[in-house]
mmCIF file of C-alpha atoms in Angstrom:
data_model
loop_
_atom_site.group_PDB
_atom_site.id
_atom_site.type_symbol
_atom_site.label_atom_id
_atom_site.label_comp_id
_atom_site.label_asym_id
_atom_site.label_seq_id
_atom_site.Cartn_x
_atom_site.Cartn_y
_atom_site.Cartn_z
ATOM 1 C CA UNK A 570 117.952 158.046 -48.625
ATOM 2 C CA UNK A 571 118.664 154.795 -46.801
ATOM 3 C CA UNK A 572 116.027 153.031 -48.880
ATOM 4 C CA UNK A 573 117.649 154.328 -52.079
ATOM 5 C CA UNK A 574 121.090 153.100 -51.028
ATOM 6 C CA UNK A 575 119.642 149.726 -50.074
ATOM 7 C CA UNK A 576 117.917 149.376 -53.422
ATOM 8 C CA UNK A 577 121.120 150.376 -55.221
ATOM 9 C CA UNK A 578 123.188 147.779 -53.366
ATOM 10 C CA UNK A 579 120.581 145.044 -53.813
ATOM 11 C CA UNK A 580 120.406 145.722 -57.550
ATOM 12 C CA UNK A 581 124.209 145.804 -57.796
ATOM 13 C CA UNK A 582 124.672 142.484 -56.000
ATOM 14 C CA UNK A 583 121.868 140.888 -57.995
ATOM 15 C CA UNK A 584 123.472 141.942 -61.289
ATOM 16 C CA UNK A 585 126.878 140.568 -60.283
ATOM 17 C CA UNK A 586 125.463 137.333 -58.842
ATOM 18 C CA UNK A 587 123.289 136.684 -61.908
ATOM 19 C CA UNK A 588 125.740 137.611 -64.678
ATOM 20 C CA UNK A 589 129.228 136.728 -63.411
ATOM 21 C CA UNK A 590 128.677 132.937 -63.088
ATOM 22 C CA UNK A 591 127.332 132.809 -66.644
ATOM 23 C CA UNK A 592 130.064 134.975 -68.153
ATOM 24 C CA UNK A 593 132.594 132.967 -66.094
ATOM 25 C CA UNK A 594 135.865 134.495 -67.360
ATOM 26 C CA UNK A 595 137.861 131.705 -65.695
ATOM 27 C CA UNK A 596 136.205 129.205 -68.028
ATOM 28 C CA UNK A 597 136.698 131.520 -71.013
ATOM 29 C CA UNK A 598 140.371 132.142 -70.269
ATOM 30 C CA UNK A 599 141.614 128.965 -72.060
ATOM 31 C CA UNK A 600 139.811 129.971 -75.255
ATOM 32 C CA UNK A 601 141.124 133.519 -74.898
ATOM 33 C CA UNK A 602 144.642 132.107 -74.538
ATOM 34 C CA UNK A 603 144.319 130.034 -77.694
ATOM 35 C CA UNK A 604 142.785 132.831 -79.764
ATOM 36 C CA UNK A 605 145.511 135.299 -78.726
ATOM 37 C CA UNK A 606 148.516 132.958 -78.688
ATOM 38 C CA UNK A 607 150.103 134.882 -81.600
ATOM 39 C CA UNK A 608 149.945 138.222 -79.812
ATOM 40 C CA UNK A 609 152.545 139.922 -77.652
ATOM 41 C CA UNK A 610 151.738 140.354 -73.940
ATOM 42 C CA UNK A 611 151.009 144.048 -74.527
ATOM 43 C CA UNK A 612 148.669 143.263 -77.437
ATOM 44 C CA UNK A 613 146.960 140.587 -75.373
ATOM 45 C CA UNK A 614 146.292 143.068 -72.572
ATOM 46 C CA UNK A 615 144.930 145.519 -75.135
ATOM 47 C CA UNK A 616 142.573 142.869 -76.476
ATOM 48 C CA UNK A 617 141.550 141.931 -72.925
ATOM 49 C CA UNK A 618 140.643 145.563 -72.234
ATOM 50 C CA UNK A 619 138.610 145.759 -75.439
ATOM 51 C CA UNK A 620 136.790 142.519 -74.615
ATOM 52 C CA UNK A 621 135.892 143.937 -71.198
ATOM 53 C CA UNK A 622 134.657 147.199 -72.756
ATOM 54 C CA UNK A 623 132.669 145.508 -75.508
ATOM 55 C CA UNK A 624 131.218 143.034 -73.037
ATOM 56 C CA UNK A 625 130.164 145.851 -70.708
ATOM 57 C CA UNK A 626 128.507 147.722 -73.571
ATOM 58 C CA UNK A 627 126.610 144.616 -74.724
ATOM 59 C CA UNK A 628 125.394 143.725 -71.234
ATOM 60 C CA UNK A 629 124.433 147.305 -70.447
ATOM 61 C CA UNK A 630 122.509 147.673 -73.699
ATOM 62 C CA UNK A 631 120.796 144.323 -73.113
ATOM 63 C CA UNK A 632 119.730 145.332 -69.601
ATOM 64 C CA UNK A 633 118.452 148.778 -70.580
ATOM 65 C CA UNK A 634 116.888 148.327 -74.026
ATOM 66 C CA UNK A 635 117.226 144.652 -74.931
ATOM 67 C CA UNK A 636 113.681 143.682 -73.979
ATOM 68 C CA UNK A 637 112.216 146.540 -76.018
ATOM 69 C CA UNK A 638 114.320 145.677 -79.089
ATOM 70 C CA UNK A 639 113.309 142.009 -79.001
ATOM 71 C CA UNK A 640 109.680 142.961 -78.496
ATOM 72 C CA UNK A 641 109.841 145.383 -81.442
ATOM 73 C CA UNK A 642 111.115 142.651 -83.769
ATOM 74 C CA UNK A 643 108.894 139.987 -82.243
ATOM 75 C CA UNK A 644 111.837 137.819 -81.152
ATOM 76 C CA UNK A 645 111.643 135.802 -77.943
ATOM 77 C CA UNK A 646 114.523 135.008 -75.593
ATOM 78 C CA UNK A 647 114.334 131.233 -76.323
ATOM 79 C CA UNK A 648 114.853 131.994 -80.022
ATOM 80 C CA UNK A 649 117.908 134.104 -79.114
ATOM 81 C CA UNK A 650 119.237 131.162 -77.086
ATOM 82 C CA UNK A 651 118.742 128.705 -79.946
ATOM 83 C CA UNK A 652 120.424 130.981 -82.497
ATOM 84 C CA UNK A 653 123.241 131.905 -80.119
ATOM 85 C CA UNK A 654 123.763 128.270 -79.163
ATOM 86 C CA UNK A 655 124.168 127.361 -82.825
ATOM 87 C CA UNK A 656 126.817 130.072 -83.263
ATOM 88 C CA UNK A 657 128.757 128.943 -80.183
ATOM 89 C CA UNK A 658 128.543 125.282 -81.247
ATOM 90 C CA UNK A 659 129.766 126.094 -84.757
ATOM 91 C CA UNK A 660 132.698 128.025 -83.332
ATOM 92 C CA UNK A 661 133.613 125.166 -81.005
ATOM 93 C CA UNK A 662 133.330 122.595 -83.822
ATOM 94 C CA UNK A 663 135.579 124.643 -86.121
ATOM 95 C CA UNK A 664 138.189 125.084 -83.416
ATOM 96 C CA UNK A 665 138.013 121.404 -82.450
ATOM 97 C CA UNK A 666 138.963 120.243 -85.947
ATOM 98 C CA UNK A 667 141.250 123.115 -86.888
ATOM 99 C CA UNK A 668 144.587 121.852 -88.104
ATOM 100 C CA UNK A 669 147.354 123.110 -85.846
ATOM 101 C CA UNK A 670 149.794 123.731 -88.679
ATOM 102 C CA UNK A 671 147.178 125.563 -90.711
ATOM 103 C CA UNK A 672 146.331 127.766 -87.760
ATOM 104 C CA UNK A 673 149.991 128.499 -87.083
ATOM 105 C CA UNK A 674 150.639 129.307 -90.745
ATOM 106 C CA UNK A 675 147.701 131.682 -90.762
ATOM 107 C CA UNK A 676 149.001 133.402 -87.655
ATOM 108 C CA UNK A 677 152.486 133.725 -89.109
ATOM 109 C CA UNK A 678 151.126 135.094 -92.375
ATOM 110 C CA UNK A 679 149.203 137.743 -90.537
ATOM 111 C CA UNK A 680 152.391 139.721 -90.022
ATOM 112 C CA UNK A 681 152.068 143.126 -88.415
ATOM 113 C CA UNK A 682 148.692 143.594 -86.735
ATOM 114 C CA UNK A 683 146.885 146.899 -86.949
ATOM 115 C CA UNK A 684 144.594 148.355 -84.264
ATOM 116 C CA UNK A 685 141.644 147.487 -86.511
ATOM 117 C CA UNK A 686 142.728 143.825 -86.543
ATOM 118 C CA UNK A 687 142.833 143.752 -82.750
ATOM 119 C CA UNK A 688 139.460 145.503 -82.451
ATOM 120 C CA UNK A 689 137.871 143.061 -84.866
ATOM 121 C CA UNK A 690 139.259 140.020 -83.070
ATOM 122 C CA UNK A 691 138.321 141.438 -79.684
ATOM 123 C CA UNK A 692 134.667 141.728 -80.643
ATOM 124 C CA UNK A 693 134.260 138.478 -82.591
ATOM 125 C CA UNK A 694 134.700 135.862 -81.362
ATOM 126 C CA UNK A 695 136.292 136.865 -78.051
ATOM 127 C CA UNK A 696 133.517 139.148 -76.796
ATOM 128 C CA UNK A 697 130.574 137.785 -78.729
ATOM 129 C CA UNK A 698 129.779 134.937 -78.315
ATOM 130 C CA UNK A 699 132.646 133.531 -76.193
ATOM 131 C CA UNK A 700 132.533 135.923 -73.235
ATOM 132 C CA UNK A 701 129.124 137.562 -73.528
ATOM 133 C CA UNK A 702 126.921 134.950 -75.170
ATOM 134 C CA UNK A 703 123.195 134.359 -75.483
ATOM 135 C CA UNK A 704 122.970 133.075 -71.920
ATOM 136 C CA UNK A 705 124.357 136.205 -70.277
ATOM 137 C CA UNK A 706 122.504 138.479 -72.713
ATOM 138 C CA UNK A 707 119.177 136.814 -71.942
ATOM 139 C CA UNK A 708 119.822 137.168 -68.189
ATOM 140 C CA UNK A 709 120.740 140.844 -68.639
ATOM 141 C CA UNK A 710 117.535 141.394 -70.596
ATOM 142 C CA UNK A 711 115.583 139.711 -67.817
ATOM 143 C CA UNK A 712 117.218 141.910 -65.167
ATOM 144 C CA UNK A 713 116.238 145.061 -67.003
ATOM 145 C CA UNK A 714 112.762 143.974 -68.098
ATOM 146 C CA UNK A 715 109.644 145.662 -66.742
ATOM 147 C CA UNK A 716 111.167 148.125 -64.247
ATOM 148 C CA UNK A 717 108.648 149.542 -61.800
ATOM 149 C CA UNK A 718 108.471 152.235 -59.174
ATOM 150 C CA UNK A 719 109.081 155.958 -58.996
ATOM 151 C CA UNK A 720 111.557 157.867 -61.129
ATOM 152 C CA UNK A 721 113.995 157.886 -58.203
ATOM 153 C CA UNK A 722 113.698 154.114 -57.807
ATOM 154 C CA UNK A 723 114.320 153.669 -61.533
ATOM 155 C CA UNK A 724 117.487 155.770 -61.295
ATOM 156 C CA UNK A 725 118.761 153.642 -58.397
ATOM 157 C CA UNK A 726 117.948 150.464 -60.322
ATOM 158 C CA UNK A 727 119.722 151.617 -63.470
ATOM 159 C CA UNK A 728 122.719 152.829 -61.453
ATOM 160 C CA UNK A 729 122.925 149.495 -59.632
ATOM 161 C CA UNK A 730 122.862 147.594 -62.914
ATOM 162 C CA UNK A 731 125.505 149.876 -64.425
ATOM 163 C CA UNK A 732 127.912 149.489 -61.485
ATOM 164 C CA UNK A 733 127.260 145.760 -61.127
ATOM 165 C CA UNK A 734 127.978 145.125 -64.800
ATOM 166 C CA UNK A 735 131.103 147.300 -64.519
ATOM 167 C CA UNK A 736 132.355 144.943 -61.801
ATOM 168 C CA UNK A 737 131.747 141.998 -64.121
ATOM 169 C CA UNK A 738 133.681 143.758 -66.908
ATOM 170 C CA UNK A 739 136.570 144.522 -64.540
ATOM 171 C CA UNK A 740 136.728 140.857 -63.553
ATOM 172 C CA UNK A 741 136.880 139.871 -67.238
ATOM 173 C CA UNK A 742 139.810 142.213 -67.821
ATOM 174 C CA UNK A 743 141.764 141.041 -64.773
ATOM 175 C CA UNK A 744 141.404 137.353 -65.659
ATOM 176 C CA UNK A 745 142.096 137.728 -69.376
ATOM 177 C CA UNK A 746 144.997 140.167 -68.983
ATOM 178 C CA UNK A 747 146.833 137.659 -66.780
ATOM 179 C CA UNK A 748 146.260 134.775 -69.195
ATOM 180 C CA UNK A 749 149.724 135.206 -70.748
ATOM 181 C CA UNK A 750 151.295 134.004 -67.497
ATOM 182 C CA UNK A 751 149.568 130.657 -68.020
ATOM 183 C CA UNK A 752 150.408 130.605 -71.738
ATOM 184 C CA UNK A 753 154.132 131.011 -71.040
ATOM 185 C CA UNK A 754 154.133 127.853 -68.930
ATOM 186 C CA UNK A 755 152.148 125.665 -71.327
ATOM 187 C CA UNK A 756 154.449 125.398 -74.341
ATOM 188 C CA UNK A 757 153.359 124.238 -77.809
ATOM 189 C CA UNK A 758 152.072 120.822 -76.712
ATOM 190 C CA UNK A 759 150.219 122.218 -73.751
ATOM 191 C CA UNK A 760 148.627 124.896 -75.927
ATOM 192 C CA UNK A 761 147.470 122.241 -78.399
ATOM 193 C CA UNK A 762 145.902 120.146 -75.627
ATOM 194 C CA UNK A 763 144.272 123.256 -74.191
ATOM 195 C CA UNK A 764 142.900 124.129 -77.623
ATOM 196 C CA UNK A 765 141.187 120.774 -78.088
ATOM 197 C CA UNK A 766 139.808 120.650 -74.548
ATOM 198 C CA UNK A 767 138.451 124.193 -74.637
ATOM 199 C CA UNK A 768 136.947 123.610 -78.092
ATOM 200 C CA UNK A 769 135.081 120.523 -76.888
ATOM 201 C CA UNK A 770 133.804 122.349 -73.802
ATOM 202 C CA UNK A 771 132.724 125.244 -76.006
ATOM 203 C CA UNK A 772 130.850 122.833 -78.261
ATOM 204 C CA UNK A 773 129.046 121.354 -75.242
ATOM 205 C CA UNK A 774 128.175 124.812 -73.913
ATOM 206 C CA UNK A 775 126.704 125.737 -77.285
ATOM 207 C CA UNK A 776 124.493 122.663 -77.313
ATOM 208 C CA UNK A 777 123.419 123.335 -73.723
ATOM 209 C CA UNK A 778 122.378 126.904 -74.575
ATOM 210 C CA UNK A 779 120.559 125.719 -77.692
ATOM 211 C CA UNK A 780 118.771 122.950 -75.772
ATOM 212 C CA UNK A 781 117.638 125.432 -73.118
ATOM 213 C CA UNK A 782 116.031 127.557 -75.814
ATOM 214 C CA UNK A 783 114.487 124.559 -77.580
ATOM 215 C CA UNK A 784 113.052 123.251 -74.315
ATOM 216 C CA UNK A 785 111.391 126.600 -73.635
ATOM 217 C CA UNK A 786 109.953 126.708 -77.159
ATOM 218 C CA UNK A 787 108.625 123.144 -76.870
ATOM 219 C CA UNK A 788 107.074 124.003 -73.508
ATOM 220 C CA UNK A 789 105.301 126.980 -75.104
ATOM 221 C CA UNK A 790 103.735 124.677 -77.712
ATOM 222 C CA UNK A 791 102.161 122.410 -75.101
#
């Protein structure tokens, strides 16, 4: 019993320590602020909850079955990193050069938002790839790859991953749901500056993820 509890706690702490720094909701909060600047505080909290739920589902699926899915399609983790890095870079580039007036006009024209609109925005781009990107997905796949031991040990491992990833999702919700407090103090000019800075950082992160995948692929060719 003690050994089972120890394994559960070790797996839990490992999942949190490995995933949370990569997800890094504090770094994603500026982008979340910009992408939800047209929403009411209640709508923003709703979107934050959906991002946390979607992120938890993606990470959990990656940890439990991700390795088997990639193996079935013959796709390696470095390839996932390259493709995901390209998506993140493209998103950052678009946001970096987005005209502020055009963006505001589009937000104003949106009018009344339906639950489907909020669900769609919560998944892309706020959950995937901004919050749960190729980096965190590849780490989750690695955590869940090649489990070993008895059936009881497997249950403890899966439970530890599930609870650890739930803690990560809770952290995402807490940080994102409080983002409107920061937004209220920024004003229009501050929001514009935040948009450009976060877009450039996002572009750099995308290139970093892509380069990590390319480096691994080049190393495999040697």
